[in-house]
Amino acid sequence: MRKYKQKGTRQPICEELMKAALEDLRYGVKGLREASRCYGVNMCTLRERWVKIQHQELKEIPLCSGLKFALNNSSKHSTRQIFSTKEEEDLAEYLKSASNLSYGLSVREMRLLAFDYARYLNKNFPESWERNKIAGEDWSRSFLQRNPSLSVRKPENTSLARNKNFNEEQLEIFYNNLHEVLTQYNFSAEKIYNIDETALSTVLSPLNVIATKGIRQVAQATSDERGQHITMVGLICAAGSSIPPVFLFPRKKSSPVYMEGSPEGSIGIFNGTGYQDKDSFLETLKHLQKFASPTKDDPILLLVDNHASHCNIQCINFCRENGIVMVSFPPHTSHKTQPLDISVFGPFKRRCAQIFQTWMRENQEKTLE
């Protein structure tokens, strides 16, 4: 019954004609039988709607707004509906506001809130609600179906620093700086670059696979329990081109084996940690200068995040001497302002997962290194 499909041939009710018929009844323009015949609506349905409106307390409400209140808060399926349409809209707005503030409610928390809300409004609700001190699962499913603007999503962990710093004031400062630089140097798209780092591993989240329906657990072979970590630095131009990437390996000794099969022109940096630091970022700037060829008379714009390795004096002096104008995103806002995360690194990692999965299938006795 949760997903009932109508099996009869009865025609659906036109809500606009039904509202017009109810208005005529309310103002005494037509009688019940005449309104049913004039608007072509079922007389029994019209009578049920009219009785429902008459039972509402409309005497203390002005005439026109009273009819509007009744029609907006009564649906054709509201006989057993606990909250009115307006009350459910208020509840939905609260849930959306909490999610926008990064403090969204789970389904269970929503059911607890609905129970408290119903008790506060003195609503008639099932005995199971009072016995369990929580709204029922059937109500939560129906509520989400009646409010299609809501959906159950898996959130991303976002630190308090990111929530605090992503605000209008910080973004206004960044865009003012960006506008000032673009106006001063008149950069074209070929002169604007964006740089960002992303972590790569030999073990990525597996893609969906075809399996037996109803099986409790589906396994997918991976190279190891935990993959080996490296960092890839992407250098993307606003015109759509790119510079060969830079790879950071957690090794002290360099070896040409690690760069086999890499894009032509890319370089590998062996700093022992595999993470970006000031020395490796300086090498990355030299790599950028080699391919972009900026000068003081013909500079380029480089958009970076506010990582500590990007703000050291050696890198800043190198940029000044070689015509690289750096503009930093506000601190702790790259999860919203960094364009490479979704547009480049997201599809890249999905493609890597496809290739890794195919390689493991074709080389069942080997590990990916």
Coordinates of C-alpha atoms in Angstrom, one line a residue:
M1 CA 0.0 0.0 0.0
R2 CA 3.0 2.3 0.3
K3 CA 3.2 2.6 -3.5
Y4 CA -0.4 2.0 -4.5
K5 CA -1.1 2.2 -8.2
Q6 CA -4.7 2.9 -9.3
K7 CA -6.3 0.0 -11.0
G8 CA -9.6 1.5 -11.9
T9 CA -10.6 3.7 -14.8
R10 CA -11.9 6.6 -12.8
Q11 CA -10.9 10.0 -14.2
P12 CA -8.5 12.1 -12.1
I13 CA -9.9 15.2 -10.4
C14 CA -9.2 18.6 -11.9
E15 CA -8.1 20.6 -8.8
E16 CA -8.7 24.0 -10.6
L17 CA -12.3 23.1 -11.4
M18 CA -12.8 21.7 -7.9
K19 CA -11.5 25.0 -6.3
A20 CA -13.8 27.0 -8.6
A21 CA -16.8 24.9 -7.5
L22 CA -15.9 25.3 -3.8
E23 CA -15.7 29.1 -4.3
D24 CA -19.2 29.2 -5.8
L25 CA -20.5 27.1 -2.8
R26 CA -18.8 29.4 -0.3
Y27 CA -20.2 32.6 -1.8
G28 CA -23.6 31.1 -2.4
V29 CA -23.4 31.5 -6.2
K30 CA -24.5 27.9 -6.9
G31 CA -25.8 25.0 -5.1
L32 CA -24.1 21.7 -4.7
R33 CA -25.8 19.9 -7.5
E34 CA -25.6 22.9 -9.9
A35 CA -21.9 23.4 -9.2
S36 CA -21.1 19.8 -9.8
R37 CA -23.0 19.8 -13.1
C38 CA -21.5 23.2 -14.2
Y39 CA -17.9 22.4 -13.5
G40 CA -18.1 18.7 -14.3
V41 CA -16.8 17.4 -11.0
N42 CA -18.1 14.4 -9.0
M43 CA -20.8 15.6 -6.6
C44 CA -19.8 13.1 -3.8
T45 CA -16.2 14.4 -3.9
L46 CA -17.4 18.0 -4.0
R47 CA -19.6 17.3 -1.0
E48 CA -16.7 15.8 1.0
R49 CA -14.5 18.7 0.3
W50 CA -17.2 21.2 1.2
V51 CA -17.9 19.5 4.5
K52 CA -14.2 19.5 5.3
I53 CA -14.1 23.3 4.7
Q54 CA -17.2 23.9 6.8
H55 CA -15.6 22.0 9.8
Q56 CA -12.7 24.4 9.8
E57 CA -12.9 27.5 12.0
L58 CA -13.4 30.2 9.4
K59 CA -15.5 32.6 11.5
E60 CA -12.5 34.4 12.9
I61 CA -10.7 34.7 9.6
P62 CA -11.7 37.2 6.8
L63 CA -13.9 35.7 4.1
C64 CA -11.5 35.7 1.2
S65 CA -8.4 34.7 3.1
G66 CA -10.4 32.1 5.0
L67 CA -11.3 30.3 1.9
K68 CA -7.7 30.5 0.6
F69 CA -6.5 29.1 4.0
A70 CA -8.9 26.1 3.8
L71 CA -8.1 25.3 0.2
N72 CA -4.3 25.6 0.6
N73 CA -4.2 23.5 3.8
S74 CA -6.5 20.7 2.8
S75 CA -5.5 18.2 0.1
K76 CA -7.7 15.4 -1.3
H77 CA -5.6 12.9 0.7
S78 CA -5.5 14.8 4.0
T79 CA -8.0 12.7 5.9
R80 CA -5.2 10.9 7.8
Q81 CA -2.5 13.5 7.2
I82 CA -1.1 14.6 10.5
F83 CA 0.3 18.0 9.5
S84 CA -1.4 20.5 7.3
T85 CA 0.2 21.5 4.0
K86 CA 1.5 24.7 5.5
E87 CA 2.9 23.0 8.6
E88 CA 4.7 20.5 6.4
E89 CA 6.1 23.3 4.3
D90 CA 7.5 25.0 7.4
L91 CA 9.0 21.7 8.5
A92 CA 10.6 21.2 5.1
E93 CA 12.0 24.8 5.1
Y94 CA 13.6 24.1 8.5
L95 CA 15.2 21.0 7.3
K96 CA 16.6 22.8 4.2
S97 CA 17.9 25.7 6.3
A98 CA 19.7 23.3 8.7
S99 CA 21.3 21.5 5.7
N100 CA 22.4 24.9 4.2
L101 CA 24.2 25.7 7.5
S102 CA 26.0 22.3 7.4
Y103 CA 24.0 20.9 10.3
G104 CA 21.6 18.7 8.4
L105 CA 19.3 16.2 10.2
S106 CA 19.3 12.5 9.5
V107 CA 16.0 10.7 8.9
R108 CA 15.8 9.5 12.5
E109 CA 16.4 13.1 13.8
M110 CA 13.7 14.3 11.4
R111 CA 11.3 11.7 12.9
L112 CA 12.1 12.8 16.4
L113 CA 11.6 16.5 15.4
A114 CA 8.2 15.6 13.7
F115 CA 7.1 13.9 16.9
D116 CA 8.0 16.9 19.1
Y117 CA 6.4 19.2 16.5
A118 CA 3.1 17.2 16.4
R119 CA 3.0 17.1 20.3
Y120 CA 3.6 20.9 20.4
L121 CA 0.7 21.5 17.9
N122 CA -1.6 19.1 19.8
K123 CA -2.1 17.0 16.7
N124 CA -3.8 13.6 16.6
F125 CA -1.1 11.1 15.8
P126 CA -0.9 7.3 16.0
E127 CA -0.4 5.5 19.3
S128 CA 2.9 4.1 18.1
W129 CA 4.3 7.6 18.0
E130 CA 3.6 8.1 21.7
R131 CA 4.7 4.7 22.6
N132 CA 8.1 5.0 20.7
K133 CA 8.5 8.7 21.2
I134 CA 9.2 9.1 17.5
A135 CA 7.4 9.5 14.3
G136 CA 6.8 6.4 12.2
E137 CA 8.9 5.3 9.2
D138 CA 5.8 5.3 7.0
W139 CA 5.3 8.9 7.8
S140 CA 8.9 9.8 6.9
R141 CA 8.6 8.1 3.5
S142 CA 5.3 9.7 2.7
F143 CA 6.6 13.1 3.9
L144 CA 9.6 12.9 1.5
Q145 CA 7.3 11.9 -1.3
R146 CA 5.0 14.8 -0.7
N147 CA 8.0 17.2 -0.6
P148 CA 10.2 16.4 -3.7
S149 CA 12.5 19.3 -2.9
L150 CA 14.0 17.2 -0.1
S151 CA 16.2 14.1 -0.6
V152 CA 18.4 11.9 1.5
R153 CA 22.0 12.7 0.7
K154 CA 25.4 11.6 2.1
P155 CA 27.1 14.8 3.3
E156 CA 30.8 15.6 3.0
N157 CA 32.8 16.3 6.2
T158 CA 33.5 20.0 6.4
S159 CA 35.6 21.5 9.1
L160 CA 34.4 24.4 11.3
A161 CA 37.2 26.5 9.8
R162 CA 35.8 26.0 6.3
N163 CA 32.2 26.8 7.5
K164 CA 33.4 29.9 9.2
N165 CA 35.6 31.4 6.5
F166 CA 33.3 30.7 3.5
N167 CA 31.4 33.9 3.8
E168 CA 30.5 37.0 1.8
E169 CA 33.1 39.2 3.3
Q170 CA 36.0 36.8 2.5
L171 CA 34.8 36.2 -1.1
E172 CA 34.3 39.9 -1.7
I173 CA 37.9 40.6 -0.8
F174 CA 39.1 37.8 -3.2
Y175 CA 37.0 39.0 -6.1
N176 CA 38.0 42.6 -5.6
N177 CA 41.7 41.5 -5.7
L178 CA 41.0 39.4 -8.8
H179 CA 39.2 42.3 -10.5
E180 CA 42.0 44.7 -9.7
V181 CA 44.7 42.3 -11.2
L182 CA 42.6 41.6 -14.3
T183 CA 42.1 45.3 -14.9
Q184 CA 45.7 46.2 -14.3
Y185 CA 47.3 43.5 -16.6
N186 CA 44.4 42.8 -18.9
F187 CA 45.1 39.0 -18.9
S188 CA 43.6 37.0 -21.7
A189 CA 42.4 33.4 -21.2
E190 CA 45.8 32.0 -22.5
K191 CA 47.5 33.8 -19.6
I192 CA 45.4 32.6 -16.7
Y193 CA 46.4 29.4 -14.9
N194 CA 45.0 27.5 -12.0
I195 CA 47.1 25.1 -9.9
D196 CA 46.0 22.5 -7.4
E197 CA 47.1 19.2 -5.8
T198 CA 45.2 16.0 -5.5
A199 CA 46.1 12.8 -3.7
L200 CA 46.3 9.6 -5.8
S201 CA 46.4 6.1 -4.5
T202 CA 46.8 2.6 -5.9
V203 CA 43.6 1.7 -4.2
L204 CA 40.6 3.8 -5.2
S205 CA 36.9 3.4 -4.4
P206 CA 35.5 0.7 -6.7
L207 CA 32.9 1.4 -9.4
N208 CA 29.5 -0.2 -9.4
V209 CA 29.5 -3.8 -10.8
I210 CA 26.9 -6.3 -12.0
A211 CA 26.2 -8.9 -9.3
T212 CA 23.5 -11.4 -8.2
K213 CA 20.4 -9.6 -7.0
G214 CA 19.7 -10.0 -3.3
I215 CA 23.2 -11.0 -2.3
R216 CA 24.3 -9.4 1.0
Q217 CA 27.9 -8.5 0.2
V218 CA 29.7 -7.9 -3.1
A219 CA 33.5 -8.0 -3.1
Q220 CA 35.9 -6.4 -5.6
A221 CA 39.6 -7.3 -5.7
T222 CA 42.1 -4.5 -5.0
S223 CA 45.8 -4.4 -5.0
D224 CA 46.2 -4.0 -1.2
E225 CA 44.3 -3.1 1.9
R226 CA 45.7 0.4 1.7
G227 CA 47.2 1.9 -1.4
Q228 CA 50.5 3.7 -1.9
H229 CA 50.0 7.5 -1.8
I230 CA 51.4 10.1 -4.2
T231 CA 50.4 13.6 -5.0
M232 CA 49.7 15.0 -8.5
V233 CA 49.9 18.7 -9.2
G234 CA 47.6 19.9 -12.0
L235 CA 48.4 23.0 -14.0
I236 CA 45.3 24.0 -16.1
C237 CA 44.9 27.1 -18.4
A238 CA 41.7 29.0 -18.6
A239 CA 41.8 28.6 -22.4
G240 CA 41.4 24.8 -22.0
S241 CA 45.0 23.7 -22.4
S242 CA 47.1 22.2 -19.7
I243 CA 50.8 21.8 -18.7
P244 CA 52.2 18.3 -18.0
P245 CA 51.5 17.5 -14.4
V246 CA 54.0 17.2 -11.5
F247 CA 54.1 14.1 -9.4
L248 CA 55.3 14.0 -5.8
F249 CA 56.6 10.6 -4.5
P250 CA 57.1 9.6 -0.9
R251 CA 60.7 8.5 -1.7
K252 CA 64.1 10.0 -1.1
K253 CA 65.8 8.3 -4.0
S254 CA 64.7 9.2 -7.5
S255 CA 64.2 6.4 -10.1
P256 CA 63.0 6.6 -13.7
V257 CA 60.8 3.5 -13.1
Y258 CA 58.3 5.7 -11.3
M259 CA 57.8 8.0 -14.3
E260 CA 57.2 5.2 -16.9
G261 CA 54.0 5.8 -18.8
S262 CA 53.6 9.3 -17.5
P263 CA 52.5 12.2 -19.8
E264 CA 55.3 13.5 -21.9
G265 CA 56.9 16.5 -20.3
S266 CA 55.8 15.7 -16.7
I267 CA 58.3 15.6 -13.9
G268 CA 58.6 13.7 -10.7
I269 CA 59.8 15.1 -7.4
F270 CA 61.0 12.8 -4.7
N271 CA 60.7 14.6 -1.4
G272 CA 60.2 11.7 1.0
T273 CA 56.7 12.6 2.1
G274 CA 54.7 12.8 -1.2
Y275 CA 53.1 16.0 -0.1
Q276 CA 53.6 19.5 -1.3
D277 CA 56.1 21.6 0.5
K278 CA 57.9 24.9 -0.2
D279 CA 60.8 23.3 -2.1
S280 CA 58.6 21.1 -4.3
F281 CA 56.3 24.1 -5.0
L282 CA 59.4 26.1 -6.1
E283 CA 60.2 23.3 -8.5
T284 CA 56.6 23.3 -9.7
L285 CA 56.9 27.1 -10.5
K286 CA 60.0 26.4 -12.5
H287 CA 58.1 23.8 -14.4
L288 CA 55.3 26.3 -15.1
Q289 CA 57.8 28.9 -16.1
K290 CA 59.4 26.5 -18.6
F291 CA 56.1 25.8 -20.5
A292 CA 54.3 29.1 -20.1
S293 CA 57.3 31.4 -20.7
P294 CA 56.2 34.4 -18.6
T295 CA 58.2 37.6 -18.4
K296 CA 57.9 40.8 -16.5
D297 CA 56.7 42.5 -19.8
D298 CA 54.3 39.6 -20.6
P299 CA 53.2 38.1 -17.2
I300 CA 50.7 35.3 -16.4
L301 CA 48.1 35.0 -13.7
L302 CA 48.3 32.0 -11.3
L303 CA 45.4 31.2 -9.0
V304 CA 46.4 29.2 -6.0
D305 CA 44.9 28.1 -2.7
N306 CA 46.2 29.4 0.7
H307 CA 48.4 26.5 1.5
A308 CA 51.5 27.4 3.5
S309 CA 53.8 26.0 0.8
H310 CA 52.4 28.6 -1.6
C311 CA 53.2 31.6 0.6
N312 CA 56.9 31.3 1.4
I313 CA 59.3 34.1 0.4
Q314 CA 61.4 32.1 -2.1
C315 CA 58.4 31.3 -4.2
I316 CA 57.1 34.8 -4.0
N317 CA 60.5 36.2 -5.1
F318 CA 60.7 33.7 -8.0
C319 CA 57.2 34.8 -9.2
R320 CA 58.2 38.5 -9.1
E321 CA 61.4 37.9 -11.0
N322 CA 59.7 35.8 -13.7
G323 CA 56.4 37.6 -14.3
I324 CA 54.0 35.3 -12.4
V325 CA 51.2 37.2 -10.7
M326 CA 49.8 35.0 -7.9
V327 CA 46.3 35.5 -6.5
S328 CA 45.3 33.3 -3.6
F329 CA 41.8 32.0 -2.8
P330 CA 40.6 32.9 0.7
P331 CA 41.9 30.5 3.4
H332 CA 39.7 27.4 4.1
T333 CA 37.4 28.0 1.1
S334 CA 39.0 25.9 -1.6
H335 CA 36.2 23.3 -1.2
K336 CA 33.9 25.8 -2.8
T337 CA 36.1 28.1 -4.8
Q338 CA 38.7 25.7 -6.4
P339 CA 37.4 24.9 -9.9
L340 CA 39.8 22.0 -10.5
D341 CA 38.3 19.7 -7.9
I342 CA 35.0 18.9 -9.8
S343 CA 35.9 19.9 -13.4
V344 CA 39.2 18.1 -13.7
F345 CA 40.2 15.9 -10.7
G346 CA 36.7 14.3 -10.3
P347 CA 36.5 12.8 -13.8
F348 CA 40.3 12.0 -13.7
K349 CA 39.9 9.8 -10.6
R350 CA 36.8 8.1 -12.0
R351 CA 38.8 7.2 -15.1
C352 CA 41.7 6.0 -12.9
A353 CA 39.3 3.7 -11.0
Q354 CA 38.1 2.2 -14.3
I355 CA 41.7 1.6 -15.5
F356 CA 42.8 0.1 -12.1
Q357 CA 39.7 -2.2 -12.0
T358 CA 40.4 -3.4 -15.6
W359 CA 44.1 -4.0 -14.8
M360 CA 43.3 -6.0 -11.7
R361 CA 40.9 -8.2 -13.7
E362 CA 43.5 -8.8 -16.4
N363 CA 46.4 -9.4 -13.9
Q364 CA 44.8 -11.4 -11.2
E365 CA 48.1 -12.5 -9.6
K366 CA 49.8 -9.1 -9.5
T367 CA 49.6 -6.1 -7.3
L368 CA 49.4 -2.5 -8.6
E369 CA 52.4 -0.4 -7.5

